Structure formats: structure tokens, C-alpha cells
PDB file of C-alpha atoms and ligand atoms in Angstrom:
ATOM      1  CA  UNK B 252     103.543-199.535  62.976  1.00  0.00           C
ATOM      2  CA  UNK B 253     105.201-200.621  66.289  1.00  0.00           C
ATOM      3  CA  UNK B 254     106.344-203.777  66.294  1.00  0.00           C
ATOM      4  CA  UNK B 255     106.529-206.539  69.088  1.00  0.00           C
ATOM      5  CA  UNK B 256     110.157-207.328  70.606  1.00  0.00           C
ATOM      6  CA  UNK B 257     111.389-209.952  72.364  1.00  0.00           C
ATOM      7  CA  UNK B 258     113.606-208.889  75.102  1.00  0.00           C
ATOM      8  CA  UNK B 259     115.254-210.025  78.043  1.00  0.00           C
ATOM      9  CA  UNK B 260     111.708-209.600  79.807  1.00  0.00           C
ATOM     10  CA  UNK B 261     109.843-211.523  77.676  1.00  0.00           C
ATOM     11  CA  UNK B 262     111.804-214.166  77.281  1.00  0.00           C
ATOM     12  CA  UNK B 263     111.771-214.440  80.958  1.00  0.00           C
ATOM     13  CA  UNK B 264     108.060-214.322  80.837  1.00  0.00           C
ATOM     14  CA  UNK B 265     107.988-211.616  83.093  1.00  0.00           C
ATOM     15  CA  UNK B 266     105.354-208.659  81.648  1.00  0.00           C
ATOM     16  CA  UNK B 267     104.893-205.732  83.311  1.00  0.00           C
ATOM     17  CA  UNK B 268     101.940-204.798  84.417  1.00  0.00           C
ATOM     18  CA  UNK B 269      98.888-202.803  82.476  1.00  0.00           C
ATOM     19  CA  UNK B 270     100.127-199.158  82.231  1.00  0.00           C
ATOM     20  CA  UNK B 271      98.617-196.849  85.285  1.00  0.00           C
ATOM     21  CA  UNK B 272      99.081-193.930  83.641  1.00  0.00           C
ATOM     22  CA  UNK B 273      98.442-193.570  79.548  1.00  0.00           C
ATOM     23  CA  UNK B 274      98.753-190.041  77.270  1.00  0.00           C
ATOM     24  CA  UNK B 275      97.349-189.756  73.798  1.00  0.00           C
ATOM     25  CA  UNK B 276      97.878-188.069  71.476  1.00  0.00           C
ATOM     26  CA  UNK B 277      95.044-188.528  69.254  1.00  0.00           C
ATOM     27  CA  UNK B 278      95.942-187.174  65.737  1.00  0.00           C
ATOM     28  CA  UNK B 279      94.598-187.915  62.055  1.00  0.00           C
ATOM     29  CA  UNK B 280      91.000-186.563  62.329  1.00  0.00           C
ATOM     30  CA  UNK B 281      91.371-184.288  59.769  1.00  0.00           C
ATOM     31  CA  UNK B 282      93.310-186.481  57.406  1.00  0.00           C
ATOM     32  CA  UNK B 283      90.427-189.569  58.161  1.00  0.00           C
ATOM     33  CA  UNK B 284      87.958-187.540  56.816  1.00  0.00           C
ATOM     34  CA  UNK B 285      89.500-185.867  53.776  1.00  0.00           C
ATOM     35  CA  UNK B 286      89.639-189.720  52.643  1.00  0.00           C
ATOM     36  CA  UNK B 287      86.372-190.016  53.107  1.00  0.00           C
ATOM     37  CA  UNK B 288      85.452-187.204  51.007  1.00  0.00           C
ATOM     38  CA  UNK B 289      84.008-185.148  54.209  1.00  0.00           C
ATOM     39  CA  UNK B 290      85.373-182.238  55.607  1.00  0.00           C
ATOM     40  CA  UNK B 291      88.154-181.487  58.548  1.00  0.00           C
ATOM     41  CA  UNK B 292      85.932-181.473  61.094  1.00  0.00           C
ATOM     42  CA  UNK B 293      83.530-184.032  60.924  1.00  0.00           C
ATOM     43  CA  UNK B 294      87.107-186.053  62.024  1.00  0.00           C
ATOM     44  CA  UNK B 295      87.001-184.736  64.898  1.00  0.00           C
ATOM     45  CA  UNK B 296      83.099-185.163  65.626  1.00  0.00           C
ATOM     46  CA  UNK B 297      83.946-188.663  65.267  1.00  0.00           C
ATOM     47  CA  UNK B 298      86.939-188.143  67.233  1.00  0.00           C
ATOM     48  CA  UNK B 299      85.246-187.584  70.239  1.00  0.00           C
ATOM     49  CA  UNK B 300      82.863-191.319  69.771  1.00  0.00           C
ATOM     50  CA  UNK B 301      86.579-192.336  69.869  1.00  0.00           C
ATOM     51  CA  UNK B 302      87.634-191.255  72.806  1.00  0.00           C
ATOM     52  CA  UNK B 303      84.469-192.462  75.010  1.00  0.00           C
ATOM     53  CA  UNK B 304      85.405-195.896  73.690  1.00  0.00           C
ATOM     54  CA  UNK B 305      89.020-196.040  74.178  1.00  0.00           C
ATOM     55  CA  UNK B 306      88.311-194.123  77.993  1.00  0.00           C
ATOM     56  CA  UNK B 307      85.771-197.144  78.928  1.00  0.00           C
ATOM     57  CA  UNK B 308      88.273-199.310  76.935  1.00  0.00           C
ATOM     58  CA  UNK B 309      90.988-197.863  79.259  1.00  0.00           C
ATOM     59  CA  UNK B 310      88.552-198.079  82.943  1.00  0.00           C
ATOM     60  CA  UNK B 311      87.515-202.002  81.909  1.00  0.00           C
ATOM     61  CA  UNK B 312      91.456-202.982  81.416  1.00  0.00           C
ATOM     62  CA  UNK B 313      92.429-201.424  84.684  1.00  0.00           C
ATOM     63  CA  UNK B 314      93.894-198.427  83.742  1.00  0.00           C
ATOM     64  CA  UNK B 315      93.964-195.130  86.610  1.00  0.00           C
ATOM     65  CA  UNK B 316      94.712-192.113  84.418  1.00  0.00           C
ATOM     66  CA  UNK B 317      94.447-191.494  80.723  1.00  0.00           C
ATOM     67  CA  UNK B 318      95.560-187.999  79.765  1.00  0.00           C
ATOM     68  CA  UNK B 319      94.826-186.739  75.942  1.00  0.00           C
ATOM     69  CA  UNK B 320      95.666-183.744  73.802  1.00  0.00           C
ATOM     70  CA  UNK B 321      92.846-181.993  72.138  1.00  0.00           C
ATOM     71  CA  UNK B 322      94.163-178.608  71.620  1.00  0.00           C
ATOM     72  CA  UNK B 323      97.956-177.533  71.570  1.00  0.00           C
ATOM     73  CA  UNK B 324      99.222-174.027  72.141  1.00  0.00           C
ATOM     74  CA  UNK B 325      99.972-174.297  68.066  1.00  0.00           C
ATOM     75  CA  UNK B 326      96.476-175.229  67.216  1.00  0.00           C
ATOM     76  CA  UNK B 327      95.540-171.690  67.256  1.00  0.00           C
ATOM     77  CA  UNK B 328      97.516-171.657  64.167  1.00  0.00           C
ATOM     78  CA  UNK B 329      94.718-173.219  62.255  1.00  0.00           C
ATOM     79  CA  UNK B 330      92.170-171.689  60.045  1.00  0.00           C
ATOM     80  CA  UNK B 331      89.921-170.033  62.294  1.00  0.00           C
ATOM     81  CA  UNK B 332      86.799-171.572  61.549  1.00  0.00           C
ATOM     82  CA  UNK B 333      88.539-175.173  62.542  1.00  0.00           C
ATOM     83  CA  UNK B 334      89.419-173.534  65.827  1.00  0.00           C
ATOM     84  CA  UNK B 335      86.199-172.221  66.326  1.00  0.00           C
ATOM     85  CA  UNK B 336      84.280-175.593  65.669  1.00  0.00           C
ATOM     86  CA  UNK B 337      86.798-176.947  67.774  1.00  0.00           C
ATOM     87  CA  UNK B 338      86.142-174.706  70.760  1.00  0.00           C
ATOM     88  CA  UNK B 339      82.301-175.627  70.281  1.00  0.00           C
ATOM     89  CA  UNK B 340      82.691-179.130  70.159  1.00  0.00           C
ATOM     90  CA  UNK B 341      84.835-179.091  73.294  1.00  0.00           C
ATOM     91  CA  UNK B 342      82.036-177.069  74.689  1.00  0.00           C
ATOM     92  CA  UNK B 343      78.967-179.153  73.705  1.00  0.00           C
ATOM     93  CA  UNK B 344      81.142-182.256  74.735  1.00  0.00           C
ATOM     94  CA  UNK B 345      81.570-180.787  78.404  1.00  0.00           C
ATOM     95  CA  UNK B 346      77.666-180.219  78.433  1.00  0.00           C
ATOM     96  CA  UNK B 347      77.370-183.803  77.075  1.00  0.00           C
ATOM     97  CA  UNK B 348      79.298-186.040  78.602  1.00  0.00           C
ATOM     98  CA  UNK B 349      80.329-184.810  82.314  1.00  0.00           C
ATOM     99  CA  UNK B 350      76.848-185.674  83.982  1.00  0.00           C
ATOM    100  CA  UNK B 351      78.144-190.003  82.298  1.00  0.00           C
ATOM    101  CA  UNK B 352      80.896-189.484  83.780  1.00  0.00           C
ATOM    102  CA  UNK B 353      79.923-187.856  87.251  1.00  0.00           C
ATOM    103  CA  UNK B 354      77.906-191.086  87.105  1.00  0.00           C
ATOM    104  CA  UNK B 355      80.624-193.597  85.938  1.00  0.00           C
ATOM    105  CA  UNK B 356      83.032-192.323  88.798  1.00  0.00           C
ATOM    106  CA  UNK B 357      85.665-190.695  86.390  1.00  0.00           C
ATOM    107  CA  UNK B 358      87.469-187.465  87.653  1.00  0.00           C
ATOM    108  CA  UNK B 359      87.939-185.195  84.941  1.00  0.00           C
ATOM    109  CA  UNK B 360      90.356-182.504  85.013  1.00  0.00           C
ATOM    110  CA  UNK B 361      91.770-180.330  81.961  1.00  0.00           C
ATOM    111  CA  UNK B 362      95.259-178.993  81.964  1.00  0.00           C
ATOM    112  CA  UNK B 363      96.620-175.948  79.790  1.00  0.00           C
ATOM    113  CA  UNK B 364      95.765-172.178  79.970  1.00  0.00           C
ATOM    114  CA  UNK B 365      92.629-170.635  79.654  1.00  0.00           C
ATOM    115  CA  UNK B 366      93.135-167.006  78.943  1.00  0.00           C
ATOM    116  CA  UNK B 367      91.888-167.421  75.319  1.00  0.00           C
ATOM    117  CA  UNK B 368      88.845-169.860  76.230  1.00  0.00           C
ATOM    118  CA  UNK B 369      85.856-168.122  76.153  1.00  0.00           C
ATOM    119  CA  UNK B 370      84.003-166.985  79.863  1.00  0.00           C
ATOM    120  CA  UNK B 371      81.287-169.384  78.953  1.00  0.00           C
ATOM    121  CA  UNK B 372      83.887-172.559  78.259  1.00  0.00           C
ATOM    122  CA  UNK B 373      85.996-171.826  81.565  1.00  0.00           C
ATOM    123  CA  UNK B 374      82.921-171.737  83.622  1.00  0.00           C
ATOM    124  CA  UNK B 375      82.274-174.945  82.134  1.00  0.00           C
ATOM    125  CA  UNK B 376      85.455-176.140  82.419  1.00  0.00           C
ATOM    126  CA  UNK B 377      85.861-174.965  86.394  1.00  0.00           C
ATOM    127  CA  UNK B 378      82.141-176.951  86.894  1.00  0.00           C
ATOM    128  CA  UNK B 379      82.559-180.019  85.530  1.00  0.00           C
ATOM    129  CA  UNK B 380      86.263-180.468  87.380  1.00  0.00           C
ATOM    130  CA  UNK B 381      84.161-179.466  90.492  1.00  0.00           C
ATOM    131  CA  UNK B 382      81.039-181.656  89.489  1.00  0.00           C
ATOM    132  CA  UNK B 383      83.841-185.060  89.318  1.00  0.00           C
ATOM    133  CA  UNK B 384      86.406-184.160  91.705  1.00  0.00           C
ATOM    134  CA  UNK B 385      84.718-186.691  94.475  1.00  0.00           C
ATOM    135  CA  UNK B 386      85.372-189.436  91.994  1.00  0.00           C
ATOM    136  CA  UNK B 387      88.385-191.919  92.894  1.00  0.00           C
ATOM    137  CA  UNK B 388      87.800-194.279  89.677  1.00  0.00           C
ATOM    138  CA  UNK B 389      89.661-193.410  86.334  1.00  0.00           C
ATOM    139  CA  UNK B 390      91.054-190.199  85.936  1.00  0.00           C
ATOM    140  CA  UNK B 391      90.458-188.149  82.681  1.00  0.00           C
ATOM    141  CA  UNK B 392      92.580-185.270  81.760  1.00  0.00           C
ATOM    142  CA  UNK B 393      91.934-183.753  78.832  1.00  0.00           C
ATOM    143  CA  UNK B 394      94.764-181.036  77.472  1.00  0.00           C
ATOM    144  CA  UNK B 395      93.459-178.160  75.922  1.00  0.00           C
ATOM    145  CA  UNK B 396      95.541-175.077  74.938  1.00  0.00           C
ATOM    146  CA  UNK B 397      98.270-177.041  76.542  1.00  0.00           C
ATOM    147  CA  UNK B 398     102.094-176.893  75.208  1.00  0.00           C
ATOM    148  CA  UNK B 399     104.785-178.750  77.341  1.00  0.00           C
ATOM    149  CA  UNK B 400     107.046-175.630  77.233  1.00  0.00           C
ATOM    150  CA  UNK B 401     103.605-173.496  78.796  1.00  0.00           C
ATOM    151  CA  UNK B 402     103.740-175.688  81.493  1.00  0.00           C
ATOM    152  CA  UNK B 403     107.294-175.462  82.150  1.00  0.00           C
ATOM    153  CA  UNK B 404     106.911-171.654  82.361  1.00  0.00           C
ATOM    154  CA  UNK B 405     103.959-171.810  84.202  1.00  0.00           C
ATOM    155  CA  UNK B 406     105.924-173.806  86.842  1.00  0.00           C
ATOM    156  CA  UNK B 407     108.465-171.868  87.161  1.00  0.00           C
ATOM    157  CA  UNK B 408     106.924-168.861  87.485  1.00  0.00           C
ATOM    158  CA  UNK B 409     104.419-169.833  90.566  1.00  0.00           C
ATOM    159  CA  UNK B 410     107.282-171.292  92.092  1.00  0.00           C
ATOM    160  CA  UNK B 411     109.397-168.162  91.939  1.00  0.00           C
ATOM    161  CA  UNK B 412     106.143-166.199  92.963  1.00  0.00           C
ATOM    162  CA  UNK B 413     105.587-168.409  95.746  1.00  0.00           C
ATOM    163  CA  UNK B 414     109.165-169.676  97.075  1.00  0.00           C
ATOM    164  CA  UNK B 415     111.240-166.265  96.249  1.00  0.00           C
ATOM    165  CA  UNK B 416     114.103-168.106  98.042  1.00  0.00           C
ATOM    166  CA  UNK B 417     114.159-170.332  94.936  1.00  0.00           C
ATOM    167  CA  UNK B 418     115.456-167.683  92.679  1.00  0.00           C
ATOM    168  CA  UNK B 419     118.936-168.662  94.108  1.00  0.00           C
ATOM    169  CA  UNK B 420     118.531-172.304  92.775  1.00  0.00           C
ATOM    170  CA  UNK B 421     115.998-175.315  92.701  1.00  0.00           C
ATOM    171  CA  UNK B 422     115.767-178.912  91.984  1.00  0.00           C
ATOM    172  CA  UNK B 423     113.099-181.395  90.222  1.00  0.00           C
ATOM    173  CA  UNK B 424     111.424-181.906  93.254  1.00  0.00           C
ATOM    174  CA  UNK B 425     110.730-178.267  93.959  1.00  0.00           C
ATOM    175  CA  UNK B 426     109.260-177.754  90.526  1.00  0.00           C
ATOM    176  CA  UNK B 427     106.953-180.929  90.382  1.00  0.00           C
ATOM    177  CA  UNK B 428     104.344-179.528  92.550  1.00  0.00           C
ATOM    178  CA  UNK B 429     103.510-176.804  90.034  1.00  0.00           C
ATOM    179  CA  UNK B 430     103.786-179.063  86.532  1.00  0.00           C
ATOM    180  CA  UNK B 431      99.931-178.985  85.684  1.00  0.00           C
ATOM    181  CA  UNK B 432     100.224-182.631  85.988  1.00  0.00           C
ATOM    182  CA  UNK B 433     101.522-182.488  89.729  1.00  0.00           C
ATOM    183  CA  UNK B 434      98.189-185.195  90.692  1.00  0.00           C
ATOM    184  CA  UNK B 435      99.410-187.817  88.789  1.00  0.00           C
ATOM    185  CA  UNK B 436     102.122-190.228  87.836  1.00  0.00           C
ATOM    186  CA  UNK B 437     104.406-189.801  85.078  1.00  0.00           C
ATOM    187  CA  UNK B 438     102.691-191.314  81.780  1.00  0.00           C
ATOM    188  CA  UNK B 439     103.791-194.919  81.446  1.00  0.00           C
ATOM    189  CA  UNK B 440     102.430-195.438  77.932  1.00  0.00           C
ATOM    190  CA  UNK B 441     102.177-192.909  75.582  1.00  0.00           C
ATOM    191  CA  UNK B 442     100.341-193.623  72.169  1.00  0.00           C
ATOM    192  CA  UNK B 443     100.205-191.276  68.779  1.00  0.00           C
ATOM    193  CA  UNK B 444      97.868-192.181  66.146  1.00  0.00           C
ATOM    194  CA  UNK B 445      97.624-190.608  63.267  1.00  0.00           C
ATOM    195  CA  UNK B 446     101.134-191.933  62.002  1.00  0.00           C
ATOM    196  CA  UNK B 447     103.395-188.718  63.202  1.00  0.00           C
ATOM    197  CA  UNK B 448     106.168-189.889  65.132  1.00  0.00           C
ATOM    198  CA  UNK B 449     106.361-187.028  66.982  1.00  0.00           C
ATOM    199  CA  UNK B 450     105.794-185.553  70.720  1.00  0.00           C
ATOM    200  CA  UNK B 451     104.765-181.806  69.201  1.00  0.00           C
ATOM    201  CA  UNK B 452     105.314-179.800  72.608  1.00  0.00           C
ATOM    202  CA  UNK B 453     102.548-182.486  74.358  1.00  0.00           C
ATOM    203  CA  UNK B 454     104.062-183.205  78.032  1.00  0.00           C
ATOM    204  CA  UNK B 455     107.649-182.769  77.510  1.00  0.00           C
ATOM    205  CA  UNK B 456     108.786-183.228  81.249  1.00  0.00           C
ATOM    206  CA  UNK B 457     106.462-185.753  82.218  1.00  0.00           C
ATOM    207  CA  UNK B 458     107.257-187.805  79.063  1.00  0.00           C
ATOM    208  CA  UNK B 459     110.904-188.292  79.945  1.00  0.00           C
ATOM    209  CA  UNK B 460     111.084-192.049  80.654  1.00  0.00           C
ATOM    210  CA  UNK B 461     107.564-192.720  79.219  1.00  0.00           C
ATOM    211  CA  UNK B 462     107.414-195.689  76.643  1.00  0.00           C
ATOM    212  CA  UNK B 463     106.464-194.646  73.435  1.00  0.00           C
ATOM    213  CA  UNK B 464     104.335-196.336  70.844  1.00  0.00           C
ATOM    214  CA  UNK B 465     103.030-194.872  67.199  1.00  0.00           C
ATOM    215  CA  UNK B 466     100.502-196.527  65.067  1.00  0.00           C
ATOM    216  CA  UNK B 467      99.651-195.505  61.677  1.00  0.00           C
ATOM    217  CA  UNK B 468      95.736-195.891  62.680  1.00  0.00           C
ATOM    218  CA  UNK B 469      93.552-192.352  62.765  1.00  0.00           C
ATOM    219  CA  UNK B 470      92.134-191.819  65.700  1.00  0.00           C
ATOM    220  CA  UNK B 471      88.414-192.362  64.561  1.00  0.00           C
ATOM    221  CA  UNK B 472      89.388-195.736  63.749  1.00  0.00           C
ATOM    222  CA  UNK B 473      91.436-196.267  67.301  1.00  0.00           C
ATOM    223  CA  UNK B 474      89.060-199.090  69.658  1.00  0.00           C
ATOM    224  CA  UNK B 475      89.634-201.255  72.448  1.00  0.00           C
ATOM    225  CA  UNK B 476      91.230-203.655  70.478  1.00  0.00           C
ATOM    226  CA  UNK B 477      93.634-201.174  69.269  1.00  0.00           C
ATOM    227  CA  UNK B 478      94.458-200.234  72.651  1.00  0.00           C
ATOM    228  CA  UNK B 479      94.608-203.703  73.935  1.00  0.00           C
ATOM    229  CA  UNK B 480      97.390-204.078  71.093  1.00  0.00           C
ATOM    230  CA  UNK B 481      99.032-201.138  72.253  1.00  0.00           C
ATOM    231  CA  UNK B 482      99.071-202.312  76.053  1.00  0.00           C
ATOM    232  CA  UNK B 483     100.554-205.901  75.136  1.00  0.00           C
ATOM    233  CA  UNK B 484     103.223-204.044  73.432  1.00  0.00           C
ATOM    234  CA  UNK B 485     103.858-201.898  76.511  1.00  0.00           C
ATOM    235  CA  UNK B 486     103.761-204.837  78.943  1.00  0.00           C
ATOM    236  CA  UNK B 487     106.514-206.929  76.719  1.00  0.00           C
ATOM    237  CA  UNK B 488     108.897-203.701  77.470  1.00  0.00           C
ATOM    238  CA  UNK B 489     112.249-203.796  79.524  1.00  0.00           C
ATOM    239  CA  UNK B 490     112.142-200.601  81.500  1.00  0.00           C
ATOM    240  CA  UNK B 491     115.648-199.867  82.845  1.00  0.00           C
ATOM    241  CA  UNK B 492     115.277-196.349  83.864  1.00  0.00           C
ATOM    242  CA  UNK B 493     119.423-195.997  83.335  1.00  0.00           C
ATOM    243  CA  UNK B 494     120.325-199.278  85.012  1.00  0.00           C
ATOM    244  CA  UNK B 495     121.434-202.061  83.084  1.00  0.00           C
ATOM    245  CA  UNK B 496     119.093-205.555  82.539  1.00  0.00           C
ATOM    246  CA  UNK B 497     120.514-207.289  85.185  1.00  0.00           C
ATOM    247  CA  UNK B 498     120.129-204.947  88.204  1.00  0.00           C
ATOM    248  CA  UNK B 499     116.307-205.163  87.241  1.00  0.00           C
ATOM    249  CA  UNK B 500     114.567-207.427  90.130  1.00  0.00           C
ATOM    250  CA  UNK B 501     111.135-205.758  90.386  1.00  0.00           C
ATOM    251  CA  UNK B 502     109.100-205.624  87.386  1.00  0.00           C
ATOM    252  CA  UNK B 503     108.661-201.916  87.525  1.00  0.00           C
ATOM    253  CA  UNK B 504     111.081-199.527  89.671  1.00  0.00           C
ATOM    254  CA  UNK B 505     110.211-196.168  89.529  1.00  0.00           C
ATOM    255  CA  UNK B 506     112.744-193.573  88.107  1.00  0.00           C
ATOM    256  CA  UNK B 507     114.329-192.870  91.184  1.00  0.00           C
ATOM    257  CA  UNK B 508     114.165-196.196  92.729  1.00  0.00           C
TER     258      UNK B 508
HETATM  259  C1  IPE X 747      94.032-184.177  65.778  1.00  0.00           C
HETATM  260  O1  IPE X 747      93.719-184.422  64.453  1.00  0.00           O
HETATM  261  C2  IPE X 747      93.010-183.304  66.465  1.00  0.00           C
HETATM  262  C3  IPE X 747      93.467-181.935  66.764  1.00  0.00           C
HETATM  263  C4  IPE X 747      94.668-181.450  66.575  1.00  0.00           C
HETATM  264  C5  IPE X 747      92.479-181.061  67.326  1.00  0.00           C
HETATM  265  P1  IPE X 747      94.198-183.438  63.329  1.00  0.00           P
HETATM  266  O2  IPE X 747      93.195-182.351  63.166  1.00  0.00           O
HETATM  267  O3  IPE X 747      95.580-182.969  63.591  1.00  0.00           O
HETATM  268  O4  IPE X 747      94.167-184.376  62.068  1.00  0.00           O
HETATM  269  P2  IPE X 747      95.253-184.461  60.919  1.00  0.00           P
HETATM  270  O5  IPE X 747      96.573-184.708  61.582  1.00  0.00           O
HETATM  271  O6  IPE X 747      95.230-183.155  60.199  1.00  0.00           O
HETATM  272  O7  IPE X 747      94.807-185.590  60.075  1.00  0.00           O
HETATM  273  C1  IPE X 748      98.944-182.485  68.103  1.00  0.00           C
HETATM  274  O1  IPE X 748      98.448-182.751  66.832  1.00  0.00           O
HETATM  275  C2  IPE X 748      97.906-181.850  68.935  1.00  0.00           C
HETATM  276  C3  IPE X 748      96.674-182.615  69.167  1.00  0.00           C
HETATM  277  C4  IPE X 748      96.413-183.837  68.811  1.00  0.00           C
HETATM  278  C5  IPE X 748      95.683-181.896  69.887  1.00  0.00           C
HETATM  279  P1  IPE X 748      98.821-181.844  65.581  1.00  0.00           P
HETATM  280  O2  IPE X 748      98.247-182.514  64.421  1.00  0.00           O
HETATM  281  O3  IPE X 748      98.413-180.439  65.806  1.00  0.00           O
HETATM  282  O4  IPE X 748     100.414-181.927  65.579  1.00  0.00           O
HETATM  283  P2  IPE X 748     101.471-181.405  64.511  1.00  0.00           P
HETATM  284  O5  IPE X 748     101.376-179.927  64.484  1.00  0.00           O
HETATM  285  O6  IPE X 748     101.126-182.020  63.196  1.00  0.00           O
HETATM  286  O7  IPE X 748     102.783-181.889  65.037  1.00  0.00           O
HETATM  287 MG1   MG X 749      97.413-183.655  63.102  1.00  0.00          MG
END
């Protein structure tokens, strides 16, 4: 469980501000329902009722983005009837939920590759990003069949496809356009439930001066108030981004400030 600190920033009574940019990764479903006698997947039935709250959780403290991992490139390790429910629940959620959230302004956009999704999921996929992409409120970016070190490659390669010259040498700022993440800021807050302390290949470049908080809670059980406790802790940070406490004068500099 994370614990509060009191820093230099605190003390000053200077908190940063609510987090524009939060990535979960929302673990413990299938260990949630094992202790409830029920099998694997009814976890992550109730993961999903999760996940609408914490979103609307997310849109009524202020938050722009909220990125979350559903399905890693490893998942497709797992028994293959988990994966399959897994692929139909992501399926019946699209059906369910993207007409809510055309209406409740939320942009929804889902990072990872496709190549193993079925035709009937990516054409699902491709409409609902096209049915919310006129929405400027929260932005919802669900990873699916998404590994950090996939989207590193996949970078890199359309970058050497479509700037040959680059073969010779490139920097950070030539690669950024093509992370699958390129529309948005870097996470600010990232959250794990499920007790793992872990990052387990989630977004590995984008994570790199993200603050990170784990909580013992299983995702079924995370709420607003969760979240709220997971913000405060965020907010009493120092984030120094390589400097040292005293060079801090703004209450957030970005990384290359
Ligand atoms: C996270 O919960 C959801 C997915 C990976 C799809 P888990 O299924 O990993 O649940 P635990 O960690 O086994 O409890
Ligand atoms: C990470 O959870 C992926 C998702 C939540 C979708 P896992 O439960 O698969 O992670 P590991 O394999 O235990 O690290
Ligand atoms: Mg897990």
C-alpha cells in the first residue's frame, strides 16, 4: 500500500495539480474472483463496471486522458478459453458502451496491434474511434494486445519506412511521432492494482518520469474514492525531473523544461 510522504512540497503547501494524464493497469480480476469462489472471468465482467466508474470518477475530478491495459502482448499466453472470453467481452463492451460515450463527449482510442483481433473486433474497433473522434472531453485509451517493446518496434520501423534518411541516426523527438501514444502527454500518474509492483511491458517509454503508485486493492473493488486516494498521493509528490528541490519554482515543469 502506498503511503503518504511529506516532502519538501508539502510542507510548503504547494500540491501539484490533479494528474492530466493517468495509466492503469488494472490487475487482480482473476484473483478477486477465485476468493469469491467464482471463476476467472466473471473478474473481469466485473472489471469492466470498474472501469466506467473510475473513467466518470476520472472526467468529474478533472482529469484529460486515462489510458488502461486490458490485454498485453503476453496475455495470449493464457488458457485459451480466458482469451477467448476476453476477446468477447472486449467486443460486447465496444457494442455497449461507445454510443455513452459518443454521448458523454469521451474520445476513445485503442492502442496495440491488431493482426490477431478478429475482422469483426477491428471493424469495431476502427468505428467506434471514428464514431468519438469529434469529442474534445476526456480521452479514453484502452490498450489491447499492446506491449511497450511492440510499440517501440513499431516506431521504429514506420520511421525508418518513412524517413530512410534516419537509418544514419535519430533522436527522441524523431521517434515520438510514431509511439502509439504520439496524441497525448506522457502519463503523470500511473496506478497498479492488483498488488504487483510491476510495469509488465505496459508503456515503457512513456512511463519514464511517470509517478508510480501500487495498491493492494483488485480492480473490481477500485472506486472513486480509491482514485481520489490515489490522486492526493500524486499531488503531495516533488517532481524534479533530474533537477534538484531547490531549482523547482513552477509546480510542474515538464521533462525538458
Ligand atoms: C487483469 O486481471 C486483467 C487482464 C490481464 C486481462 P488478471 O486476469 O491478471 O487477474 P489476476 O492478476 O490473475 O488476479
Ligand atoms: C498486466 O496484467 C496486463 C493487464 C492488466 C492487461 P498481468 O496480470 O497479465 O501481468 P503479469 O503477467 O502478472 O505481470
Ligand atoms: Mg494479473
Amino acid at each position: 500500500m502506498a503511503l503518504f510522504s511529506s516532502n519538501a512540497r508539502e510542507a510548503a503547501g504547494a500540491a501539484l495539480p490533479v494528474p492530466r494524464h493517468i495509466a492503469i493497469i488494472m490487475d487482480g480480476n482473476g484473483r478477486w474472483a477465485k476468493k469469491r469462489l467464482m471463476p476467472r472471468v466473471y473478474g473481469h465482467k466485473k472489471g469492466v463496471e470498474a472501469l466506467r466508474d473510475v473513467v466518470r470518477a476520472c472526467e468529474e475530478r478533472g482529469v484529460d486522458y486515462v489510458t488502461v491495459f486490458a490485454f498485453s502482448s503476453e496475455n495470449w499466453r493464457r488458457p485459451a478459453d480466458e482469451v477467448s472470453f476476453l476477446m468477447g467481452l472486449f467486443l460486447q463492451a465496444l457494442q455497449t458502451e461507445v454510443d455513452k460515450m459518443r454521448r458523454n463527449n469521451i474520445r476513445l482510442k485503442i492502442i496495440g496491434s491488431r493482426e490477431r483481433f478478429s475482422p469483426e473486433l477491428v471493424a469495431l474497433i476502427e468505428q467506434a474511434e471514428a464514431d468519438t473522434a469529434g469529442n474534445d472531453g476526456l480521452t479514453l485509451t484502452v490498450a489491447a494486445d499492446y506491449g511497450g517493446r511492440w510499440d517501440i518496434l513499431q516506431a521504429t520501423r514506420r520511421l525508418l519506412a518513412e524517413r530512410p534518411e534516419c537509418v544514419a541516426g535519430f533522436g527522441e523527438a524523431d521517434l515520438q511521432p510514431y509511439l502509439a501514444m504520439a496524441y497525448a502527454p506522457e502519463p503523470d500518474l500511473f496506478i497498479r492494482t492488483g498488488g504487483e509492483q510491476r510495469i509488465s511491458n505496459f508503456l515503457i517509454w512513456q512511463l519514464a518520469y511517470t509517478e508510480l503508485y501500487f495498491t493492494d486493492a483488485s480492480w473490481p473493488d477500485f472506486d472513486g474514492p480509491a482514485l481520489s486516494q490515489a490522486i492526493e498521493w500524486y499531488q503531495g509528490r516533488e517532481r524534479r525531473f533530474g533537477r534538484i528541490s531547490e531549482q523547482l519554482q513552477s509546480s510542474d515543469l515538464p521533462p525538458q523544461g
